[in-house]
Coordinates of N, CA and C in Angstrom, one line a residue:
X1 N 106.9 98.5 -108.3 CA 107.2 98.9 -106.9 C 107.0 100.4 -106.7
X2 N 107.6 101.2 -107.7 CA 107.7 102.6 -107.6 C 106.0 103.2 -107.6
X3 N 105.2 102.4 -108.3 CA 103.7 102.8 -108.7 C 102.9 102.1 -107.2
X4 N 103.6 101.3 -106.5 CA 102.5 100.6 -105.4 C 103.0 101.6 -104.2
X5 N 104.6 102.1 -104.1 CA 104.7 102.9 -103.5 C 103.9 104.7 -103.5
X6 N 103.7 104.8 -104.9 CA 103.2 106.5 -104.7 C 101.7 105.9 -104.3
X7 N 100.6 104.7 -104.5 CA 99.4 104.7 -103.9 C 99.9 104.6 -102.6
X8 N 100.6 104.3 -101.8 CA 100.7 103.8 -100.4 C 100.7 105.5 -99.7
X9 N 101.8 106.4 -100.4 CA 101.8 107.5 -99.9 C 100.8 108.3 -99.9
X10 N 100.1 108.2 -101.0 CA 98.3 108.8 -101.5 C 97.4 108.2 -100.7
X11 N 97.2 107.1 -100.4 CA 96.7 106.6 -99.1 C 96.6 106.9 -98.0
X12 N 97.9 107.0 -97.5 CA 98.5 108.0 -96.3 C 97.8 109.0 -95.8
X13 N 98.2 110.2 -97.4 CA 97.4 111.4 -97.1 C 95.9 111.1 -97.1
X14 N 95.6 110.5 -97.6 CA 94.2 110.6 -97.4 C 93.6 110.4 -96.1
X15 N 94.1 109.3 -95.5 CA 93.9 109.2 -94.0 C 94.0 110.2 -93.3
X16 N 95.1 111.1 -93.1 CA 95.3 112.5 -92.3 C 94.0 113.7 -92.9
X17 N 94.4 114.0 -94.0 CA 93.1 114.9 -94.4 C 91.6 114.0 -93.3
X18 N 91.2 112.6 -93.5 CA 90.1 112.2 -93.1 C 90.2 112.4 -91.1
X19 N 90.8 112.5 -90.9 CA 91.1 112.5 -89.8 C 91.1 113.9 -89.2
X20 N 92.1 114.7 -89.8 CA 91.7 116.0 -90.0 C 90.4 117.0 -89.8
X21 N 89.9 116.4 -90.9 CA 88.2 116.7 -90.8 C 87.4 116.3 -89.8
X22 N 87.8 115.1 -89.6 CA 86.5 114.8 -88.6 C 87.1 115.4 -87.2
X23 N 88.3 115.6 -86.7 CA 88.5 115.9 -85.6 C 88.0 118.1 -85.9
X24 N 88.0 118.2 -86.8 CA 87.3 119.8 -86.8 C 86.3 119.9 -86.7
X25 N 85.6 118.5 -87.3 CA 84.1 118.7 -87.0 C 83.1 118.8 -85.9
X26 N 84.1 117.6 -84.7 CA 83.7 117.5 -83.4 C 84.2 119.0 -83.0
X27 N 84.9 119.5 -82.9 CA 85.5 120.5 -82.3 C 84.5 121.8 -82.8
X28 N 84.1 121.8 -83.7 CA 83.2 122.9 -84.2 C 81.8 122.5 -83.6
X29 N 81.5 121.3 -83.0 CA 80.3 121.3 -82.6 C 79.8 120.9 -83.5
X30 N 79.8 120.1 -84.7 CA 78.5 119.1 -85.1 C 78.5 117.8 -84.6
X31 N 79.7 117.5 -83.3 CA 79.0 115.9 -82.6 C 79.6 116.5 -81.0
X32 N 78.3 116.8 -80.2 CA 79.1 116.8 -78.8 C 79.7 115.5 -78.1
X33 N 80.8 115.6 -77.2 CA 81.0 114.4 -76.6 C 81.1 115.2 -75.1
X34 N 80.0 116.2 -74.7 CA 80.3 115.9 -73.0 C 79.2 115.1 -72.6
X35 N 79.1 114.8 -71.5 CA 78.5 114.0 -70.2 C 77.9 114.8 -70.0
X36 N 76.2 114.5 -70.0 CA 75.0 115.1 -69.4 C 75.2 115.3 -68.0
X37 N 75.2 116.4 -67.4 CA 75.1 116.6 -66.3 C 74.6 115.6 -65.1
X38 N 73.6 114.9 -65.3 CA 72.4 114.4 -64.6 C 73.3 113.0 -64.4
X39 N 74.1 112.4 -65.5 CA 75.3 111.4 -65.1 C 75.8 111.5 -64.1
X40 N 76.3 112.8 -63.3 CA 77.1 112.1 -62.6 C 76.6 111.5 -61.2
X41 N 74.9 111.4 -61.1 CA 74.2 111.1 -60.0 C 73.7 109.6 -60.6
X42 N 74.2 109.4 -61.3 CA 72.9 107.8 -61.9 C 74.6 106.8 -62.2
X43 N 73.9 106.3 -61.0 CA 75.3 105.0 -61.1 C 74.7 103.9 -62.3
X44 N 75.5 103.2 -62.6 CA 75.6 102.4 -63.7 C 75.4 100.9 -63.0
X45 N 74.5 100.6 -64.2 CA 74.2 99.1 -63.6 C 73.4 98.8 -62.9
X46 N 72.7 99.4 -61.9 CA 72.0 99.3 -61.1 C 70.5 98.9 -61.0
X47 N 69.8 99.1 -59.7 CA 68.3 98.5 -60.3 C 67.9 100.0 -60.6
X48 N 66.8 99.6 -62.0 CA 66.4 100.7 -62.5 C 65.5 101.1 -61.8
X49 N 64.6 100.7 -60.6 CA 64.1 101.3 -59.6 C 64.4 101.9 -58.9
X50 N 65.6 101.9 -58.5 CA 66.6 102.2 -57.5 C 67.0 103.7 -58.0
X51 N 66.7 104.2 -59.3 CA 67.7 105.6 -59.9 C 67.3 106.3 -59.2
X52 N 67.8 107.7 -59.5 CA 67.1 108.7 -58.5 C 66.4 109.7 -59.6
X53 N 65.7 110.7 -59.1 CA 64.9 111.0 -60.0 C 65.2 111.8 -61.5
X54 N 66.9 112.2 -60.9 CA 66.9 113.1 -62.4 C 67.6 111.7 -63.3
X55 N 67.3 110.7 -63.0 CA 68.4 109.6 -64.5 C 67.1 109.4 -65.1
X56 N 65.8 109.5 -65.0 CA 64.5 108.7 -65.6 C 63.3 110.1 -65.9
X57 N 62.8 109.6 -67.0 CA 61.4 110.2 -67.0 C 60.1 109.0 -66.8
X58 N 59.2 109.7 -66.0 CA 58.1 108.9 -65.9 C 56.8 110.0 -66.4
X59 N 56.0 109.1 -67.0 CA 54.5 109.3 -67.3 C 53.7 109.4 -66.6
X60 N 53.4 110.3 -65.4 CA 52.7 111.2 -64.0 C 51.2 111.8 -64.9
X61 N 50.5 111.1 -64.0 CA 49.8 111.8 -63.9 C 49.0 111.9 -62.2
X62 N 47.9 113.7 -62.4 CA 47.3 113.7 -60.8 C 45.8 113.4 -60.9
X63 N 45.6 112.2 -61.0 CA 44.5 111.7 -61.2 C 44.7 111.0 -59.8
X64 N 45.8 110.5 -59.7 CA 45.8 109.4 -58.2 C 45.0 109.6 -56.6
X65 N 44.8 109.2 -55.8 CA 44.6 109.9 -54.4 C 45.6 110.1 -53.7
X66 N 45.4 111.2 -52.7 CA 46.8 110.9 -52.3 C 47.4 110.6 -51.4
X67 N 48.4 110.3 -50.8 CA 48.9 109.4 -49.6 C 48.4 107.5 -50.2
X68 N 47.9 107.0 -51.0 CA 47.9 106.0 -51.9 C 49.1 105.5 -52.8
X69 N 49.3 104.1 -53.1 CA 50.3 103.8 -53.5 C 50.0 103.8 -55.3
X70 N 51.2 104.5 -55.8 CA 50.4 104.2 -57.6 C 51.7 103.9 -58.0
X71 N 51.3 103.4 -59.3 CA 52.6 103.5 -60.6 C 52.3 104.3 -61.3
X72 N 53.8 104.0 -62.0 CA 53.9 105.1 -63.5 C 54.4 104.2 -64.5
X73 N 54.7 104.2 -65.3 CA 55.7 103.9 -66.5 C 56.6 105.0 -67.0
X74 N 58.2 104.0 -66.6 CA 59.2 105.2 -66.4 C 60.4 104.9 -67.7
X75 N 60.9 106.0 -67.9 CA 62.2 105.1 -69.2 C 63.3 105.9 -68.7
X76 N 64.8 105.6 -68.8 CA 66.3 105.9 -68.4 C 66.2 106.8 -69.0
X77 N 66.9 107.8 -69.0 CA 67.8 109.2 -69.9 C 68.5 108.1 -71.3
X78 N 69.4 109.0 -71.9 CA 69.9 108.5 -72.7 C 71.1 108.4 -71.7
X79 N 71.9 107.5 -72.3 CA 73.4 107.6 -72.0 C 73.4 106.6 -70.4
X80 N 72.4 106.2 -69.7 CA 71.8 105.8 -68.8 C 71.3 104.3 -68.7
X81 N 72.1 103.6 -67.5 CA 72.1 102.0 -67.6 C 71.9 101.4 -66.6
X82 N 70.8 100.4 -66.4 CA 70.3 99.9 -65.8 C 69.9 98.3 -65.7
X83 N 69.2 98.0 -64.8 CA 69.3 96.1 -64.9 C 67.7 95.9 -64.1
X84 N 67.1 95.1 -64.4 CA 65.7 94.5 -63.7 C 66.4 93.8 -62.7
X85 N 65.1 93.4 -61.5 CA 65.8 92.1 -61.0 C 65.9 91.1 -61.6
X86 N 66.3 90.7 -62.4 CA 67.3 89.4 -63.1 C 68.3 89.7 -63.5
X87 N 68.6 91.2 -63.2 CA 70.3 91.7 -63.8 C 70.1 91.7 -65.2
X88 N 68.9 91.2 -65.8 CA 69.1 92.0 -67.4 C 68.8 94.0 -67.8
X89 N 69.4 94.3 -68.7 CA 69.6 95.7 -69.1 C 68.0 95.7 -69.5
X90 N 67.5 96.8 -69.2 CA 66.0 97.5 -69.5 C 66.4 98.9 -69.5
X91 N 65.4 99.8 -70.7 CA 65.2 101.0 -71.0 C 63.7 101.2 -70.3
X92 N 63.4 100.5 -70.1 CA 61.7 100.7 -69.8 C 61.4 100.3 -68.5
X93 N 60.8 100.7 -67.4 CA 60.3 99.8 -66.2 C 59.0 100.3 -65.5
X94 N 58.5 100.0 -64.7 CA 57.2 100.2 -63.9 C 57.9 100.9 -61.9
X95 N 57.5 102.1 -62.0 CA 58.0 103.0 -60.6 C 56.6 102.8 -59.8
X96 N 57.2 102.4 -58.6 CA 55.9 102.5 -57.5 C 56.3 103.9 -56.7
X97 N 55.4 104.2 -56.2 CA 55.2 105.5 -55.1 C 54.4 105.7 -54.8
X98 N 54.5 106.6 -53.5 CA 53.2 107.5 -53.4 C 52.4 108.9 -54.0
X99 N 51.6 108.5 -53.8 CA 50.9 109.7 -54.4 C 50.8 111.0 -53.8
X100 N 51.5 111.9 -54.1 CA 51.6 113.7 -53.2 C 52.9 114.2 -53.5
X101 N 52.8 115.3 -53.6 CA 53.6 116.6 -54.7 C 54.2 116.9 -53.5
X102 N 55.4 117.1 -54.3 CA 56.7 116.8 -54.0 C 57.0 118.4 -52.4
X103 N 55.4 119.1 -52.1 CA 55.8 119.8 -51.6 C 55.3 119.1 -50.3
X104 N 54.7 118.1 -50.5 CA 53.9 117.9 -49.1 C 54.9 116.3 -48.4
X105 N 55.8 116.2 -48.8 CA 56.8 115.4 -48.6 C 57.3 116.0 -47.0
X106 N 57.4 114.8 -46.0 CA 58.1 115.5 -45.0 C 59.2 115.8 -45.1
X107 N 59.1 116.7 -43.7 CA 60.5 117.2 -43.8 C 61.7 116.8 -44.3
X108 N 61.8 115.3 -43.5 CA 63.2 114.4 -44.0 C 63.3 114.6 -45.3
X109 N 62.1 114.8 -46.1 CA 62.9 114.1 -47.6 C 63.1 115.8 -48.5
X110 N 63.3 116.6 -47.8 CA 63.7 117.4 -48.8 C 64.8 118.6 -48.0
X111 N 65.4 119.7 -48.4 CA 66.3 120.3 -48.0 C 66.2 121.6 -48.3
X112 N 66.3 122.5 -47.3 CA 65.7 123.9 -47.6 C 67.3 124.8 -47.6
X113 N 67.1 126.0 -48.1 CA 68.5 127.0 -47.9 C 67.5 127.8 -46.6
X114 N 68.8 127.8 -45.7 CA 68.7 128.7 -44.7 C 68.9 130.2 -45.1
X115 N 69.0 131.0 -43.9 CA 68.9 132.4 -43.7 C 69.5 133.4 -42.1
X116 N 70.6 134.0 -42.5 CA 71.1 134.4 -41.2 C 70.4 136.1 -41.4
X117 N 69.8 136.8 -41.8 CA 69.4 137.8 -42.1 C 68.2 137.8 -41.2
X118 N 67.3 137.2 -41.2 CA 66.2 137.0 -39.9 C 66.5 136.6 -38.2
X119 N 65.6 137.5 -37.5 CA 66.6 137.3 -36.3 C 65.2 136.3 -35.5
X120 N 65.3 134.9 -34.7 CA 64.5 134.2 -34.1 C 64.2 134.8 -32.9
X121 N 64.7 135.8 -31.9 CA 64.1 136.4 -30.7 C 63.3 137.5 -31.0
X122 N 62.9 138.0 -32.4 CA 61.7 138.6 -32.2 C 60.5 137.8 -32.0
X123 N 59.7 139.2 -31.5 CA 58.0 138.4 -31.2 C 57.0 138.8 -31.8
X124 N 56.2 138.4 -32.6 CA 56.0 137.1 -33.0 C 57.5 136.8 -34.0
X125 N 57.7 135.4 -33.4 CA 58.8 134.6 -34.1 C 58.9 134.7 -35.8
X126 N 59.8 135.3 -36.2 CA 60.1 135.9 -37.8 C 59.9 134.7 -39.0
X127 N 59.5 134.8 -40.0 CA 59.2 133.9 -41.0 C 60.9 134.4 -42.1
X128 N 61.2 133.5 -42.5 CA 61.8 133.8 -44.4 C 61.3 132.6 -45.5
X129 N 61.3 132.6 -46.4 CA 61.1 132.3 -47.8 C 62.3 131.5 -48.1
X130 N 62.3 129.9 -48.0 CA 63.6 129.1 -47.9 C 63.1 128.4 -49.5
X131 N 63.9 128.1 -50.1 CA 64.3 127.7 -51.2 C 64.1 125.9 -51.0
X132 N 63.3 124.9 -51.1 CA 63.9 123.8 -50.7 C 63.7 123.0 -51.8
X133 N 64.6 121.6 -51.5 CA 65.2 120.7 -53.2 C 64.7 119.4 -52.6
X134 N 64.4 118.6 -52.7 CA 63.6 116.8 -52.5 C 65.4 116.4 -52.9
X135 N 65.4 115.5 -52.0 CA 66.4 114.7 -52.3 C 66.0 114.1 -53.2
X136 N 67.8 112.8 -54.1 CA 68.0 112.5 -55.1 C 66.6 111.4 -55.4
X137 N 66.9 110.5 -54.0 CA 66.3 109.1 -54.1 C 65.1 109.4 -53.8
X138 N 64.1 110.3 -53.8 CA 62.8 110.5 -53.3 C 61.9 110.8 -54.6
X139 N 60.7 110.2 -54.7 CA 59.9 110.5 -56.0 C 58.7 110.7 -55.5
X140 N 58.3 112.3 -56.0 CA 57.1 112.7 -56.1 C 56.7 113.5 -57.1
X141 N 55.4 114.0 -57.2 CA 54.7 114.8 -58.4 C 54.9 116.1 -58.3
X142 N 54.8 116.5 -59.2 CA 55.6 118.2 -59.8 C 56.5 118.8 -59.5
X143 N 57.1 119.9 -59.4 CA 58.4 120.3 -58.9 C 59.0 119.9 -57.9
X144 N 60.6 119.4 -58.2 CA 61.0 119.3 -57.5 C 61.8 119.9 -56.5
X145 N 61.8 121.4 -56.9 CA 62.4 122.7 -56.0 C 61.2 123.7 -56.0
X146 N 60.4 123.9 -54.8 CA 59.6 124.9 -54.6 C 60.3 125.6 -53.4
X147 N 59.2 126.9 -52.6 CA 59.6 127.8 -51.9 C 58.8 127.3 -50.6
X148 N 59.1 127.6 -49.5 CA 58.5 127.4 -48.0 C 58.9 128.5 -47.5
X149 N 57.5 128.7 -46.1 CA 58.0 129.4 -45.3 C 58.4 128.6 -44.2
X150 N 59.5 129.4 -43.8 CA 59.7 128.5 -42.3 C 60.7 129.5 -41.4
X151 N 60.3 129.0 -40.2 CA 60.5 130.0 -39.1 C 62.2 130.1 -39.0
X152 N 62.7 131.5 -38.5 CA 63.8 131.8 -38.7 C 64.9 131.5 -37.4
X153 N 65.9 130.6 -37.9 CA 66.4 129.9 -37.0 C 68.5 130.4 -36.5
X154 N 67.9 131.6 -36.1 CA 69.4 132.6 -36.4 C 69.2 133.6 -34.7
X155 N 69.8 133.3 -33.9 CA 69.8 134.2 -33.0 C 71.1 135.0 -32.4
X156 N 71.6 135.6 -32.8 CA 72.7 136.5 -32.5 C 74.1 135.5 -32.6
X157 N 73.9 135.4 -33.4 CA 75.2 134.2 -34.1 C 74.7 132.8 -34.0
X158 N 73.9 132.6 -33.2 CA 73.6 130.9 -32.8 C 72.5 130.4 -33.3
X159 N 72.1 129.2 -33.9 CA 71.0 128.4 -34.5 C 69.8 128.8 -33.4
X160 N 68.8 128.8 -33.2 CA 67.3 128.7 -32.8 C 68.1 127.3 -31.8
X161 N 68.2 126.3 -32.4 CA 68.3 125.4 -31.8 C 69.3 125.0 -30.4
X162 N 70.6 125.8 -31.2 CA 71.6 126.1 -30.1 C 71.1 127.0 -28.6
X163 N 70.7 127.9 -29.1 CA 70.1 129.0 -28.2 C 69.6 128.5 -27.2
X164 N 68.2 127.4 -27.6 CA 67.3 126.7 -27.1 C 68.1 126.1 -25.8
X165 N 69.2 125.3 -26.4 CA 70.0 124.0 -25.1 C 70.3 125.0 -24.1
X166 N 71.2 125.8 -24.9 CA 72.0 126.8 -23.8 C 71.3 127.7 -22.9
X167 N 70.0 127.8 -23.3 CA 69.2 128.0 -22.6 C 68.8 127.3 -21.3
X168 N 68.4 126.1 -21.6 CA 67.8 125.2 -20.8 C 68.9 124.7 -19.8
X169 N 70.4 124.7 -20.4 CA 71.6 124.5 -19.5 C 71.6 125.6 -18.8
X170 N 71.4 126.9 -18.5 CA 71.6 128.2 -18.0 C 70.3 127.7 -16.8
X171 N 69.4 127.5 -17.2 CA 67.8 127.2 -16.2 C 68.5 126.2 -15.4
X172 N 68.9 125.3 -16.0 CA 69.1 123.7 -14.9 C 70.3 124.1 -14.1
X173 N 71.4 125.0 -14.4 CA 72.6 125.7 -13.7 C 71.8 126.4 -12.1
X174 N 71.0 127.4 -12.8 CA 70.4 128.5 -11.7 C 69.3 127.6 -11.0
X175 N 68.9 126.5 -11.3 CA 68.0 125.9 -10.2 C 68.8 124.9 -9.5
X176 N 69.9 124.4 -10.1 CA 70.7 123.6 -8.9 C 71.4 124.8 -8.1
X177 N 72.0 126.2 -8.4 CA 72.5 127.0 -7.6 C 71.4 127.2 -6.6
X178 N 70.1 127.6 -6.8 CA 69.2 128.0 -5.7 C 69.2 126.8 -4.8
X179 N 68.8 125.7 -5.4 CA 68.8 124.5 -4.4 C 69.8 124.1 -3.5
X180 N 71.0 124.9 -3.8 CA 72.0 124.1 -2.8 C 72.3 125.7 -1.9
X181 N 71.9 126.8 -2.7 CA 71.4 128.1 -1.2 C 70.9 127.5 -0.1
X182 N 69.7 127.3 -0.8 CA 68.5 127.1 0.0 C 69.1 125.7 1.3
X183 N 70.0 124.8 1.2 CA 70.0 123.9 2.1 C 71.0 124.6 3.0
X184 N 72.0 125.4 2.8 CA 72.7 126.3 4.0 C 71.7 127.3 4.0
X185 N 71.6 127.2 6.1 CA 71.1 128.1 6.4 C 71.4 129.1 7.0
X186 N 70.4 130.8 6.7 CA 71.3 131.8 6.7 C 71.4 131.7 8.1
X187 N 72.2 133.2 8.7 CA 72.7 134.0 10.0 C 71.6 133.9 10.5
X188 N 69.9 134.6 9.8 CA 68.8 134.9 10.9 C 68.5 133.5 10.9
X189 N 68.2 132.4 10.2 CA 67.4 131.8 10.5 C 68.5 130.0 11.6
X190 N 69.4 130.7 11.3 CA 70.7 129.9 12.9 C 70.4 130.6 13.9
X191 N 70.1 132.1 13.9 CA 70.2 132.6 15.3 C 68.7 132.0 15.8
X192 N 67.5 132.4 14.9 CA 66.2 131.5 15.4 C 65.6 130.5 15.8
X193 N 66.8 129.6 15.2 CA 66.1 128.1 15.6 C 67.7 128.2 16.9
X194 N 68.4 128.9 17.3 CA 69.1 128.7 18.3 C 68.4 129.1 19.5
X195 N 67.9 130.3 19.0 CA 67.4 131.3 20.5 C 66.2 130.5 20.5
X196 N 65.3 129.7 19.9 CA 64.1 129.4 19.9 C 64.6 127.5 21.4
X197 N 65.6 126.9 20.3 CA 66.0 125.9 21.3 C 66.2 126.0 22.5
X198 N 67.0 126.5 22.7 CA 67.7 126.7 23.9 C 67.2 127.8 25.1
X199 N 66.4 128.5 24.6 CA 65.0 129.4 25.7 C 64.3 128.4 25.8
X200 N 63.4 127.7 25.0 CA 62.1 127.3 25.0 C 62.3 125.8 25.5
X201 N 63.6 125.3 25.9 CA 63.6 124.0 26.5 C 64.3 124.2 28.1
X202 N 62.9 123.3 28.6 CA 63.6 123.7 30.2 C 64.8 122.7 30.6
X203 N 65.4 123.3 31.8 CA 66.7 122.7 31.7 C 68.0 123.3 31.2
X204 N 67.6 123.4 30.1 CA 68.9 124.6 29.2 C 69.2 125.8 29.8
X205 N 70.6 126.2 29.4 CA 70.4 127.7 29.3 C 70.2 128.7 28.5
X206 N 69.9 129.7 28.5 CA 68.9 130.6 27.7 C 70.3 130.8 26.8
X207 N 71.3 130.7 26.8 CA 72.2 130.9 25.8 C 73.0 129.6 25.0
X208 N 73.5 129.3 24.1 CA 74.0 127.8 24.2 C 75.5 127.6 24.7
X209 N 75.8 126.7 24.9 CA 77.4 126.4 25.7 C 78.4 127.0 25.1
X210 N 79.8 127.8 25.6 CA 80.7 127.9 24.7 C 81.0 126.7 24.4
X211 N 82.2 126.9 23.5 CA 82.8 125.8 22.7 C 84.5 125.1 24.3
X212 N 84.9 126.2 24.8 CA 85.7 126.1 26.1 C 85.2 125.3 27.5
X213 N 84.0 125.5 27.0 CA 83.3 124.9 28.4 C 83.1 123.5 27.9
X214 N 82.8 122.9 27.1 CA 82.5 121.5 26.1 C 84.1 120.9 26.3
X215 N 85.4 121.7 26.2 CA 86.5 120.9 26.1 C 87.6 121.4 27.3
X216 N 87.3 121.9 28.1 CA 88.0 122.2 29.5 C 87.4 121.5 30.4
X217 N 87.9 120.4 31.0 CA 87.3 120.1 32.3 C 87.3 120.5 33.4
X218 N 86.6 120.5 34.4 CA 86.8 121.2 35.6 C 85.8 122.2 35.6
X219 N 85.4 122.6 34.2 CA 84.4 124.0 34.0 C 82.9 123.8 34.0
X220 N 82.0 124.9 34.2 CA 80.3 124.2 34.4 C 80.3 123.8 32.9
X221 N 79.3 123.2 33.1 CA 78.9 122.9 31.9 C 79.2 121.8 31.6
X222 N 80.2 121.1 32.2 CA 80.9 119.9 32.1 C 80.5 118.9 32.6
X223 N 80.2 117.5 32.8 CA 79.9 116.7 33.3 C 80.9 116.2 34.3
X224 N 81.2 115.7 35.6 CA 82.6 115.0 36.0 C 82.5 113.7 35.6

């Protein structure tokens, strides 16, 4: 008993030293265990058509035409899982797209860094150098972060675009103000069409009626 007991304790130790070791080893860096960055955009499970572009590499080439529909042959990252339509797991699949670099992508599909340092009321309208990135879900050829010019959309605190409305609200303000001047009419042009009526029609008098003579009876001007 005494001899099965000192193996059991020599046993023991051996396990802690092995344990030991290996937890110094990970920690010194001969086995990483972080998560590839590119994880945390590539959902699990899913159709492997469906990934977005940083979970997979494809075999591109610019041979295609472009605005045409091509394939590639594409394979997962490591660490990276996916299902065909029949829900079975594939490392390997076939990507459809179109054919055109990833700069000539419309606007919708990609996203530029703006710029408040350019001002949009100069003339000619100011350019900056915007940074722009293709969304996740979008696949095209060669980089997927290039540079554009594009017109500067910053006017004295306010977007290009804001400017624009409050603009057009300020225009549609001052032309309903003029329009509703314009239906009262001024002093000269009451005294004109009065002196014009009431001279130029016979019968009248060259002046128009008081307002006393209209509500006093008994007075000219009055009818009995």
């Amino acid at each position: 008993m005494a001899r099965a007991g000192v193996l059991l304790w020599n046993l023991r130790r051996l396990c802690r030293v092995l344990l030991f070791l290996s937890q110094f080893y990970i920690l010194s860096g001969g086995e990483s265990t972080d998560i590839p960055p590119y994880m945390m955009k590539c959902p699990s499970n899913g159709l492997c058509s469906k990934l977005p572009a940083d979970c997979i590499e494809c075999k591109t080439n610019f041979s295609c035409v472009y605005g045409k529909p091509v394939t590639f042959d594409c394979t997962v990252k490591p660490s990276v899982t996916c299902v065909d339509q029949d829900f079975k797991s594939q490392k390997s699949f076939v990507l459809n797209m179109t054919c055109r670099f990833c700069w000539q992508l419309p606007e919708t599909d990609y996203e530029c860094s703006s710029s408040t340092s350019c001002m949009a009321v100069s003339c000619p309208r100011q350019r900056y150098t915007a940074n722009c990135t293709v969304r996740d879900h979008v696949h095209c050829l060669g980089n997927r972060t290039f540079p554009k010019m594009l017109y500067c959309n910053w006017t004295g605190g306010y977007k290009w675009s804001t400017a624009l409305a409050l603009r057009k609200l300020i225009s549609e303000l001052s032309t309903l103000a003029v329009s509703n001047s314009s239906a009262i009419p001024s002093p000269r042009l009451s005294g004109f069409f009065r002196s014009t009526f009431f001279t130029a029609s016979p019968g009248l008098p060259a002046s128009p009626p008081r307002l006393d003579t209209l509500t006093s009876p008994g007075k000219t001007g009055v009818p009995s």
